[in-house]
Coordinates of C-alpha atoms and ligand atoms in Angstrom, one line a residue:
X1267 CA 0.0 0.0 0.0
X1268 CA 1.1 3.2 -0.5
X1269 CA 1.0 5.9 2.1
X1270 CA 0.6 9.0 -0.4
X1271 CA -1.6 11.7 1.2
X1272 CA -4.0 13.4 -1.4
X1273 CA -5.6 16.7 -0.8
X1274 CA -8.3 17.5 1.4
X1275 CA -11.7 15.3 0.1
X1276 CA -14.6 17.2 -0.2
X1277 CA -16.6 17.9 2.8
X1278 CA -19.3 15.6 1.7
X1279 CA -17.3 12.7 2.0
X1280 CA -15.8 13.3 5.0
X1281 CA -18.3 13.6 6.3
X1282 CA -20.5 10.5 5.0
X1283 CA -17.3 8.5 6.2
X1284 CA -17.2 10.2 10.0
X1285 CA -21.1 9.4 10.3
X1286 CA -20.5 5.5 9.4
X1287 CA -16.9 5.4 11.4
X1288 CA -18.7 7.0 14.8
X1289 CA -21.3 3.8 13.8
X1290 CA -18.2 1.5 14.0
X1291 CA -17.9 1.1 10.5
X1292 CA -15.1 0.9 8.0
X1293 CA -15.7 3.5 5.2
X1294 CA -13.3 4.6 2.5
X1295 CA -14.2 6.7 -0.7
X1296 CA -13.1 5.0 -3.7
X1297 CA -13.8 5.2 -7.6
X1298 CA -13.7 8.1 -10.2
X1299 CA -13.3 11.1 -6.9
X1300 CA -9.8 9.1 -5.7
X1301 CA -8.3 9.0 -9.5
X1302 CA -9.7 12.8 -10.0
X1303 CA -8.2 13.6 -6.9
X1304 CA -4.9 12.0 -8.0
X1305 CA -5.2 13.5 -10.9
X1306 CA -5.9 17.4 -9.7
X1307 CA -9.1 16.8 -11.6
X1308 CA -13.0 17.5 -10.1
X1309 CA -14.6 14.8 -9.0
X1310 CA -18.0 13.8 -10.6
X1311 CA -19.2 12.0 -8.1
X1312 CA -18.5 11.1 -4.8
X1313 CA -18.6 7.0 -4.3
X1314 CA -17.9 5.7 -0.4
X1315 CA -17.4 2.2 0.1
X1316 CA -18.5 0.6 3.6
X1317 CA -18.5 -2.7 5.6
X1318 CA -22.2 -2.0 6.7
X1319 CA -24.8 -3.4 5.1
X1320 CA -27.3 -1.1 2.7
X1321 CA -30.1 -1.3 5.2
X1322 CA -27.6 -1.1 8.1
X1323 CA -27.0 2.3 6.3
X1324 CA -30.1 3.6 5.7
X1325 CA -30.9 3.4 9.3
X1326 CA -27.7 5.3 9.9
X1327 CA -28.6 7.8 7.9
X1328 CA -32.2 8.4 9.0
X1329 CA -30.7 7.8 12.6
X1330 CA -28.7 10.8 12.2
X1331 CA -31.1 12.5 10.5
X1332 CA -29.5 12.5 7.2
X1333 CA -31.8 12.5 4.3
X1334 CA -31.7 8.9 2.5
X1335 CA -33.0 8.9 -1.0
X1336 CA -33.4 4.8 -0.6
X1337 CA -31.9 1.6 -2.1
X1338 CA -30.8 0.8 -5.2
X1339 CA -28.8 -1.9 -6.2
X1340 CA -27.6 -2.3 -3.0
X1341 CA -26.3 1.5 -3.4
X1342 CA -28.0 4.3 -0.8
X1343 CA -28.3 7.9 -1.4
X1344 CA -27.3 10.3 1.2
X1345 CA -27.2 13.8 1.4
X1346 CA -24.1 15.3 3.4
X1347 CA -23.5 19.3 3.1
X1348 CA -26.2 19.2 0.3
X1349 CA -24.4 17.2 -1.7
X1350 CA -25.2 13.8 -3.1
X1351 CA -23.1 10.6 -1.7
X1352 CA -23.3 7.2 -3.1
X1353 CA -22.8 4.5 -0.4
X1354 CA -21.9 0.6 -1.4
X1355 CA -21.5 -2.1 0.5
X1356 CA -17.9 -4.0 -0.2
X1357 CA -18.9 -6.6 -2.6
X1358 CA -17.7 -9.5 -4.6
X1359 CA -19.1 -10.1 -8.0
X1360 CA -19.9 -13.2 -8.6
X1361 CA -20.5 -15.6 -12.3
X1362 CA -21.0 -13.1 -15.3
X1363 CA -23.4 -13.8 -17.2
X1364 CA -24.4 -12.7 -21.2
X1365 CA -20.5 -10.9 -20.6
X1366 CA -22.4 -8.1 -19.0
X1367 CA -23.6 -8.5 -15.6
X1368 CA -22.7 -10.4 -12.3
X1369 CA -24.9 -13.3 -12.0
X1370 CA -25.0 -12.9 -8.3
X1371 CA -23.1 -9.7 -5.4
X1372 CA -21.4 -11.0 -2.2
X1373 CA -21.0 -8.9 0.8
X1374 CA -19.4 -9.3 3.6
X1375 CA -15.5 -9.1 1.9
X1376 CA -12.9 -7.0 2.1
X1377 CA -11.9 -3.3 0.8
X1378 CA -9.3 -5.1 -1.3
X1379 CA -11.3 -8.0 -2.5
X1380 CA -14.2 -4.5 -3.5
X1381 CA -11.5 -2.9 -5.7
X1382 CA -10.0 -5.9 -7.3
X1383 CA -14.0 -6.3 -9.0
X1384 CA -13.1 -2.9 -10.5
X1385 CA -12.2 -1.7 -14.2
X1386 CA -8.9 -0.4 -13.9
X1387 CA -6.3 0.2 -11.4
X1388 CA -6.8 3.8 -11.8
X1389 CA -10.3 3.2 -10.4
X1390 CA -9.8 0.5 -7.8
X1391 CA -7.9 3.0 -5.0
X1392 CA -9.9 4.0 -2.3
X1393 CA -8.9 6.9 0.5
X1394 CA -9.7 7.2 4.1
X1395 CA -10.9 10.3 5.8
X1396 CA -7.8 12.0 6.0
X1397 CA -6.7 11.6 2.6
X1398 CA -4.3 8.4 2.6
X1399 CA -4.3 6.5 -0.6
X1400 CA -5.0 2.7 -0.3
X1401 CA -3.5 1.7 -3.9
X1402 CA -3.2 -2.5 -4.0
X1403 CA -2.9 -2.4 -7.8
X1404 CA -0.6 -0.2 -8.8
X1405 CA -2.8 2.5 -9.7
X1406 CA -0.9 5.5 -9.0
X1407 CA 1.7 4.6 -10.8
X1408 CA -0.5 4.1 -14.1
X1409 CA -1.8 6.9 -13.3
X1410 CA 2.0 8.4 -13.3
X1411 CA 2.9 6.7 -16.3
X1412 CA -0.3 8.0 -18.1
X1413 CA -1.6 4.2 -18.7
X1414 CA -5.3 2.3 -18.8
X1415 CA -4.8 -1.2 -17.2
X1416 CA -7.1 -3.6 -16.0
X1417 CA -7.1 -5.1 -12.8
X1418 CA -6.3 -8.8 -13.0
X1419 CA -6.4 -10.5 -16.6
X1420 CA -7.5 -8.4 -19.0
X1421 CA -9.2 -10.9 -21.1
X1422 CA -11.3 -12.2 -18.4
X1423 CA -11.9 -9.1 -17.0
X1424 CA -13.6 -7.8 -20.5
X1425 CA -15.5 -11.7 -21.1
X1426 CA -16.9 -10.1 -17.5
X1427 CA -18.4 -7.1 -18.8
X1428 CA -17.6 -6.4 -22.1
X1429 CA -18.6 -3.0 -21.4
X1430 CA -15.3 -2.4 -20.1
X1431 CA -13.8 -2.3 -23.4
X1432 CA -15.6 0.9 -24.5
X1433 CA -15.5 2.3 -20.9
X1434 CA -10.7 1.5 -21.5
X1435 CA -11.4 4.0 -24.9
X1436 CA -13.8 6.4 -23.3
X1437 CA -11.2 7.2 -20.2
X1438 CA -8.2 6.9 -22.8
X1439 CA -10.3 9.8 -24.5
X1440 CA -11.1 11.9 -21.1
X1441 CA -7.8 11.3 -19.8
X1442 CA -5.6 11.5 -22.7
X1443 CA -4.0 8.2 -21.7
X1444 CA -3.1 5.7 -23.8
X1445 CA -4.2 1.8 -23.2
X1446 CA -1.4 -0.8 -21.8
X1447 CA -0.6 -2.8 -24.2
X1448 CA -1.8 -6.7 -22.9
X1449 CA -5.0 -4.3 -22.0
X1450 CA -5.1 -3.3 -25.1
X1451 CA -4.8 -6.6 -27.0
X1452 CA -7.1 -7.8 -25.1
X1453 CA -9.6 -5.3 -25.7
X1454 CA -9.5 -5.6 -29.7
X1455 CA -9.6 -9.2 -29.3
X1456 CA -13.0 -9.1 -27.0
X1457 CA -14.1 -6.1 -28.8
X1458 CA -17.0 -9.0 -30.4
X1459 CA -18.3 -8.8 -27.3
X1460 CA -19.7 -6.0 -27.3
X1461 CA -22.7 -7.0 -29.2
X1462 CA -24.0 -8.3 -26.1
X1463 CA -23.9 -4.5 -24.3
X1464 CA -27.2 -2.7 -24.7
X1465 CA -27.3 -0.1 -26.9
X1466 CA -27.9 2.5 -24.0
X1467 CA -24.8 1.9 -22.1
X1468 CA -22.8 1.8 -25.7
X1469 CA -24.3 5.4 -26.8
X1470 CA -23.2 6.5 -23.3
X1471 CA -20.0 5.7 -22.9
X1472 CA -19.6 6.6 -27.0
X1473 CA -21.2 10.2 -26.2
X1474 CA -18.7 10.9 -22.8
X1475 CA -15.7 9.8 -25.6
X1476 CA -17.1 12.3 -28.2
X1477 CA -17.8 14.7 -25.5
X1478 CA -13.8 15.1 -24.2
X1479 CA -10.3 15.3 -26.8
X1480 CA -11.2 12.1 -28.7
X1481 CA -8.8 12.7 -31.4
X1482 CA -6.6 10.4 -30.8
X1483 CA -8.5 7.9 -29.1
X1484 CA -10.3 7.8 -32.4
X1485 CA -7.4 7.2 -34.6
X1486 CA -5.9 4.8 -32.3
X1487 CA -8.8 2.6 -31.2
X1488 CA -11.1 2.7 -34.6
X1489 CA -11.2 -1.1 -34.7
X1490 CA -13.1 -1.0 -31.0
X1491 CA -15.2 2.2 -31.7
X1492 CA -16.2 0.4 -35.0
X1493 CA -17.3 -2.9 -34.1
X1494 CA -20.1 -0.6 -32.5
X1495 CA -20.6 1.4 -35.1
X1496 CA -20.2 -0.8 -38.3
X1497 CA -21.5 1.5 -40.7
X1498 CA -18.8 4.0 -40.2
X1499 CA -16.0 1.6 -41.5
X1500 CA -16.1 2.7 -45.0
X1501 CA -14.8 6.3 -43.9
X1502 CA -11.6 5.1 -42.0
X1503 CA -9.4 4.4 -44.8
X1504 CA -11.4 6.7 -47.2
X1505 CA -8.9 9.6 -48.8
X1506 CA -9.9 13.1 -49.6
X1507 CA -8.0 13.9 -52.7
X1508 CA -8.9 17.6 -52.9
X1509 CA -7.0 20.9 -52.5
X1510 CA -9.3 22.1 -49.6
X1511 CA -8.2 19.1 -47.5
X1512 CA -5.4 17.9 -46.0
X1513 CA -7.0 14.8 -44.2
X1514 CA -8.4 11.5 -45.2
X1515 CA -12.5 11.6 -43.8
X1516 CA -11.6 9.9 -40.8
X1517 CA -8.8 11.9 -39.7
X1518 CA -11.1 15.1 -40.6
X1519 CA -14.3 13.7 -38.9
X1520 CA -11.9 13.0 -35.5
X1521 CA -10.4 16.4 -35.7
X1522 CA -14.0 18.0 -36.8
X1523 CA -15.6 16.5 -33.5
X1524 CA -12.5 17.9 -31.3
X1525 CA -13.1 21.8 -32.3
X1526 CA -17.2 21.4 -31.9
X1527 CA -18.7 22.8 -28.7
X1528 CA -18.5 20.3 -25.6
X1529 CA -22.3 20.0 -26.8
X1530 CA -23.4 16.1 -27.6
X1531 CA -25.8 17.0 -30.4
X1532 CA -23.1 18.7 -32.3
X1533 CA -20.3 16.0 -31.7
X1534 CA -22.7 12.8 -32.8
X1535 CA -23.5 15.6 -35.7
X1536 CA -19.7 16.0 -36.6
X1537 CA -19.3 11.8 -36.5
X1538 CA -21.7 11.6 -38.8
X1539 CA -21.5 14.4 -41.0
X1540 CA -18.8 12.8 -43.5
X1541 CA -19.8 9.7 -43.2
X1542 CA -21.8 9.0 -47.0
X1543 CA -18.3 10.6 -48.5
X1544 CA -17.2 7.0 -49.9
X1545 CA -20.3 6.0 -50.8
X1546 CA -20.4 9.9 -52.9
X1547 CA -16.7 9.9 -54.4
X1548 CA -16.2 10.6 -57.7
X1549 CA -12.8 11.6 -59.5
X1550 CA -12.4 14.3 -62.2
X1551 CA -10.0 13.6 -65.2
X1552 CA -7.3 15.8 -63.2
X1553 CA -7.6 12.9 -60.0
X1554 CA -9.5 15.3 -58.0
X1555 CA -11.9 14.0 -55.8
X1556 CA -15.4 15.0 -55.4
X1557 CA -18.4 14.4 -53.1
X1558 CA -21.1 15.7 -54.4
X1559 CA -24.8 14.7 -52.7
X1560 CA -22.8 12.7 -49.7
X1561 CA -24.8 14.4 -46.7
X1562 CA -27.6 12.8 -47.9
X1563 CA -26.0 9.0 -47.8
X1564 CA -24.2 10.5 -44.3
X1565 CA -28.1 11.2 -43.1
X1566 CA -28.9 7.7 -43.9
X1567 CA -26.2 6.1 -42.2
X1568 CA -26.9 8.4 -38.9
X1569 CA -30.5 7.2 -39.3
X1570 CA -29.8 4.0 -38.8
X1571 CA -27.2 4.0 -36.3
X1572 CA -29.4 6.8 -34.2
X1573 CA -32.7 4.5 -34.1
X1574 CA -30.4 1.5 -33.2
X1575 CA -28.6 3.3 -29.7
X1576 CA -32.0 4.4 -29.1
X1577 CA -32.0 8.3 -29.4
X1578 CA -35.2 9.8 -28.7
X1579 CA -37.2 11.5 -31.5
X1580 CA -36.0 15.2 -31.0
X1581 CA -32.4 14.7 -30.2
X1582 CA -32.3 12.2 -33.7
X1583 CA -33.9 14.2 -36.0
X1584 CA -31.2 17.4 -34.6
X1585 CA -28.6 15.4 -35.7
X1586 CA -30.3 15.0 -38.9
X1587 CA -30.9 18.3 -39.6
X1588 CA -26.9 19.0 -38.4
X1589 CA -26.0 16.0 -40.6
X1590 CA -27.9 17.4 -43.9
X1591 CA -27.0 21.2 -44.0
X1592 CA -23.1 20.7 -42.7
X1593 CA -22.6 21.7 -46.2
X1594 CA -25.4 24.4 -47.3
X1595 CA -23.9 27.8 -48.2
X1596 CA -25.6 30.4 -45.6
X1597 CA -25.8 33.5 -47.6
X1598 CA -23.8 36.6 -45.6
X1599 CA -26.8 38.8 -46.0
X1600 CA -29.8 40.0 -44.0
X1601 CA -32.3 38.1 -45.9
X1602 CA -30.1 34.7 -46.5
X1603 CA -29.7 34.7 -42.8
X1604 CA -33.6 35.4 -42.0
X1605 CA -34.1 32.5 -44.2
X1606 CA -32.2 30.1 -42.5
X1607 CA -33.1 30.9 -39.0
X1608 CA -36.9 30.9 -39.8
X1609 CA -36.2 27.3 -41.5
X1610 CA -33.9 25.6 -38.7
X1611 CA -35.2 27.9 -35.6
X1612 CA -32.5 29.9 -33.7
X1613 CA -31.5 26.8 -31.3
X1614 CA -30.5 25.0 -34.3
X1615 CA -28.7 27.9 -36.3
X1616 CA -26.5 28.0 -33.6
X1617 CA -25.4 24.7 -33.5
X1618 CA -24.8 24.4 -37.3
X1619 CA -22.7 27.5 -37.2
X1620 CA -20.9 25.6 -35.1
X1621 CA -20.3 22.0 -36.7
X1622 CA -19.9 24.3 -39.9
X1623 CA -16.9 26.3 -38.3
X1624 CA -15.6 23.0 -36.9
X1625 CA -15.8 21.1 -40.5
X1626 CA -13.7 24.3 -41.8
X1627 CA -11.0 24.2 -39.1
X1628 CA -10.5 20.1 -40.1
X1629 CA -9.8 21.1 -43.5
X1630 CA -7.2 22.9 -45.3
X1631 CA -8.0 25.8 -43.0
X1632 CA -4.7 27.9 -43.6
X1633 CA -5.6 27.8 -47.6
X1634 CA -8.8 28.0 -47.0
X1635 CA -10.3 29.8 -43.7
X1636 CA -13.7 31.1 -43.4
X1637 CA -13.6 32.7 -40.5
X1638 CA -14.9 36.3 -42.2
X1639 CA -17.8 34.5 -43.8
X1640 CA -19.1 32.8 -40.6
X1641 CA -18.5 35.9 -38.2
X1642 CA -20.3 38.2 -40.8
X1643 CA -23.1 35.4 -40.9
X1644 CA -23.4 35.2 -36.7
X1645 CA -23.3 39.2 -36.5
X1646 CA -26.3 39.3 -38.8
X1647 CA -27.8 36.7 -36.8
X1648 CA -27.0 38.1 -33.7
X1649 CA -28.7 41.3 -35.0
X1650 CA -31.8 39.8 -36.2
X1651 CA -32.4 38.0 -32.8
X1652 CA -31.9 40.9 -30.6
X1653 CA -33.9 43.2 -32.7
X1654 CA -36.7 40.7 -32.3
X1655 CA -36.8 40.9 -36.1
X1656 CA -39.6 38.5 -37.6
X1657 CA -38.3 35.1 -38.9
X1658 CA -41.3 32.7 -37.8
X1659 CA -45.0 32.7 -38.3
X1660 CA -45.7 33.0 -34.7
X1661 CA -43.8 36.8 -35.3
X1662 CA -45.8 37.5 -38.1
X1663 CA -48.1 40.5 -37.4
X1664 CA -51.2 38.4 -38.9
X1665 CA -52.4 35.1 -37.8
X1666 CA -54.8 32.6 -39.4
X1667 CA -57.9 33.8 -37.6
X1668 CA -57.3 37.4 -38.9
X1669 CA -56.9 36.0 -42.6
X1670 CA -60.5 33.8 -42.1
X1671 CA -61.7 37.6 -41.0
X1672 CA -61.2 38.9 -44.2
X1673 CA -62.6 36.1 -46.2
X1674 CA -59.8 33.7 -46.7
X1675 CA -60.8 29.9 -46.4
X1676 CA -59.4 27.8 -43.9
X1677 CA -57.2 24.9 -45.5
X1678 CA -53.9 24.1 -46.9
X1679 CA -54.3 27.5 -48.9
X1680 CA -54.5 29.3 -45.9
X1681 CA -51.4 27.7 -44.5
X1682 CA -49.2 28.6 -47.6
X1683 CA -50.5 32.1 -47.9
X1684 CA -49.1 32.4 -44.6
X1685 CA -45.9 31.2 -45.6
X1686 CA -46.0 33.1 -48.0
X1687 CA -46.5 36.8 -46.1
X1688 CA -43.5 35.4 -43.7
X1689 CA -41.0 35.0 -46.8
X1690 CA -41.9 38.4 -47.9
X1691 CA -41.2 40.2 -44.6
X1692 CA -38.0 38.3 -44.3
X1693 CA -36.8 39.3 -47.9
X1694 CA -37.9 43.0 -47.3
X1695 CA -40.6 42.7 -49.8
X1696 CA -43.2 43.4 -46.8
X1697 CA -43.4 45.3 -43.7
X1698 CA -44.5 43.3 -40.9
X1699 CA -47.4 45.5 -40.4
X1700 CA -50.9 44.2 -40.3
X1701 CA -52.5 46.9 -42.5
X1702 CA -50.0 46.1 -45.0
X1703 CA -50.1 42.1 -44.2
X1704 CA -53.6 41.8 -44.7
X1705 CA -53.7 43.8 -48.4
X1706 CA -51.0 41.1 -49.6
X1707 CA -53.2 38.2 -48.4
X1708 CA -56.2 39.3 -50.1
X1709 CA -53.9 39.3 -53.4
X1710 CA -52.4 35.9 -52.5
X1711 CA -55.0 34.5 -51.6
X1712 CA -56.7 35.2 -55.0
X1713 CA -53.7 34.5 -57.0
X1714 CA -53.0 30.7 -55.5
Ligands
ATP1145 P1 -16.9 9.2 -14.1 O1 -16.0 10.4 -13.8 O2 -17.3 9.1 -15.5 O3 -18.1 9.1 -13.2 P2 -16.0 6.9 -12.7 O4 -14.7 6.2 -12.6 O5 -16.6 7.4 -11.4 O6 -16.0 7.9 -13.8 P3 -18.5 5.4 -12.9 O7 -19.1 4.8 -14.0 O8 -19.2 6.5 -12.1 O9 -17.0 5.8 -13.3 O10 -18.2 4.2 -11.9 C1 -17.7 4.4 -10.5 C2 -16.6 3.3 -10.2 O11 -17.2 2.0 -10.3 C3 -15.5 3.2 -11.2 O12 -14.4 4.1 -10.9 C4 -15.0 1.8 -11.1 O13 -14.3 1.6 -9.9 C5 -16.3 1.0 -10.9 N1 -17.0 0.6 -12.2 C6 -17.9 1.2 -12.9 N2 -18.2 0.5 -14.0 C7 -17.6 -0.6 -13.9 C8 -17.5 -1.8 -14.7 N3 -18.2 -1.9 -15.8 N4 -16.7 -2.8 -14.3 C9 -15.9 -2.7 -13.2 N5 -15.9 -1.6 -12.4 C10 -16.7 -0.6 -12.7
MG1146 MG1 -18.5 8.3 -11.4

């Protein structure tokens, strides 16, 4: 064991461990807040460890009258200095089965034999209230020597819970460490595994990768990433033979995803966004590349890799939308930019400018930057929104009811003379005066 003294733990914690040591319990906090702590990072969350029993602890807790938000998998809730606390009983898991989940949880072991069931040596430490570090497997020192390594036998520990294999990429990614390499082998030659994980836990631990620098955790690990997301393969050995690129797609989707906001919608959106460019290639008779129409094979492939992790409705058809106009030109002028926020609402604008400024820094952005374009686009936008300026139908100085007042059937016609008086007040062509709104709709309406 080493005797390394980390800083001071969070209140919280010391105080969840003082309330189950005055109890005459063993308590330690272990997990993600010991390697954060290591690492001068913040801890997420704050994981103790105990001897006692979950409902030996929830009478603790209500004994002192600490708040207990109940039992769940053997994991209570507490709330010290307004902060959440997750207690756990020491446990030994026991028989895996389907290579995902324990087939039965001892208690009553050890602390050691609790962190030897962990992922990694930089996650099986625990510390004790005054911040000495209880390291049995070598943790720090992968943690010194920048490395992922499983506790114990690699390959065993992944035939566990092949989970684990994603979870080695995802904190290689957050990290920026790189795998060990009998970890490593091991993980590409589980990596089949996988297809036993539910798709929930895959698109998390895939998002937390996407969300952090997962440049090279990309690159390096594309075998693992893509045996979860098959239909990507065509793009990692795909080349971009064209002046205004200096990657292959794979190298420029990875580098794309790194300059996006920390914002998940707009990272899944930059993994996909190239992703029909093999499927689109074409060469000219000088050996230039082209891609023409390959967001709309890219859109396809998100679909179907979206509706298989399970995205909900809204955040899958953002991505879409992201996906399909990556590539649309936004024209840098007051009406080109109406136009686009009143078709993709402001929310959505934002985020395109976005992926759109990313896609341009992963290309040959010294030959090619378009910085001036994109600020001149936001400034407009930024104009339009804080002048309130009218870009949806619900701004329009007319509704529906005050077009059946004048005599205009309701119906489909009605609907697209509507559209029709909002694309003139965004191109100047009307004032978004009612008065003036009305006198068009009469003539629309007898035109259409
Ligand atoms: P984060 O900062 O993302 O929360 P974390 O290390 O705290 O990272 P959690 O998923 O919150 O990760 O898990 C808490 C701890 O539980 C881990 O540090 C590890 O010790 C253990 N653990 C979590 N998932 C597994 C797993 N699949 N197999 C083995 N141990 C695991
Ligand atoms: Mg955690």
């Amino acid at each position: 064991m080493a005797n390394t003294k980390l800083g001071r733990l969070a209140p919280s914690a010391i105080l969840a461990m003082e309330t189950l040591a005055a109890a005459g319990f063993e308590a330690y906090l272990v997990g993600g807040a010991v390697r954060d702590m290591v690492m001068g990072r913040q801890p997420n969350d704050i994981d103790i460890a105990t001897n006692a029993l979950p409902g030996q602890v929830e009478n603790l807790l209500k004994g002192n009258g600490r708040h207990s938000a109940g039992i769940k998998y053997g994991t209570v809730l507490g709330i010290f200095n307004g902060e959440e606390v997750q207690i756990t009983t020491f446990r030994s898991e026991e028989g895996y089965e389907a290579y995902r989940r324990p087939l039965s949880v001892a208690f009553g072991v050890s602390l050691e034999d609790d962190l030897s069931r962990r992922d990694f040596t930089m996650n099986a430490m625990a510390a004790d209230t005054k911040g000495a570090l209880i390291d049995p497997f070598g943790g720090l020192k992968d943690i010194e020597a920048r490395l992922v390594r499983c506790v114990g036998d690699p390959s065993k520990r992944f035939s566990e819970d092949a989970l684990r294999i994603l979870r080695a990429v995802r904190f290689a990614s957050q990290l920026g460490f790189s795998i060990e390499p009998e970890t490593l082998e091991a993980a590409n030659c589980n990596k089949g595994l996988l297809a036993h994980i539910s798709s929930e836990r895959i698109k998390a631990e895939i998002e937390k990768m996407l969300l952090a620098d997962p440049v090279k955790a990309l690159i390096n690990h594309n075998q693992i990433i893509m045996s979860v997301l098959p239909e990507l393969l065509p793009i990692v050995d795909a080349p971009q033979n064209n002046p205004h690129h200096l990657y292959g797609v794979f190298e420029h989707t990875a580098v794309a995803i790194s300059h996006c906001r920390a914002c998940p919608i707009e990272r899944w959106a930059a993994l996909f966004h190239d992703a029909g460019k093999p499927g689109a290639a074409t060469v000219d008779e000088e050996g230039i590349q082209h891609f023409e129409g390959h967001e709309a094979i890219s859109v396809e492939i998100a679909q179907t890799i979206l509706s298989r992790l399970k995205f909900s409705n809204k955040e899958a058809s953002r991505i879409l939308l992201l996906v399909k106009h990556h590539d649309d030109t936004i024209p840098p002028n007051l009406p080109g930019v109406k136009r686009w926020l009143s078709k993709i609402g402001q929310e959505a604008f934002w985020q395109l400018m976005s992926l759109k400024r990313a896609d341009n820094l992963a290309q040959n952005y010294s030959c090619f930057p378009r910085d001036d374009e994109y600020s001149a686009i936001e400034q407009i936008a930024s104009q339009v929104i804080s002048g309130s300026e009218c870009t949806t139908l619900s701004q329009l100085s007319v509704s529906g009811n005050d077009l059946i007042n004048i005599g205009i059937n309701q119906g489909p016609g009605l609907g697209k003379v509507l559209g029709e008086l909002l694309s003139m007040v965004i191109d100047g062509d009307a004032q978004n005066e009612k008065e003036d709104l009305l006198r068009h709709a009469s003539r629309l309406a007898n035109s259409n």
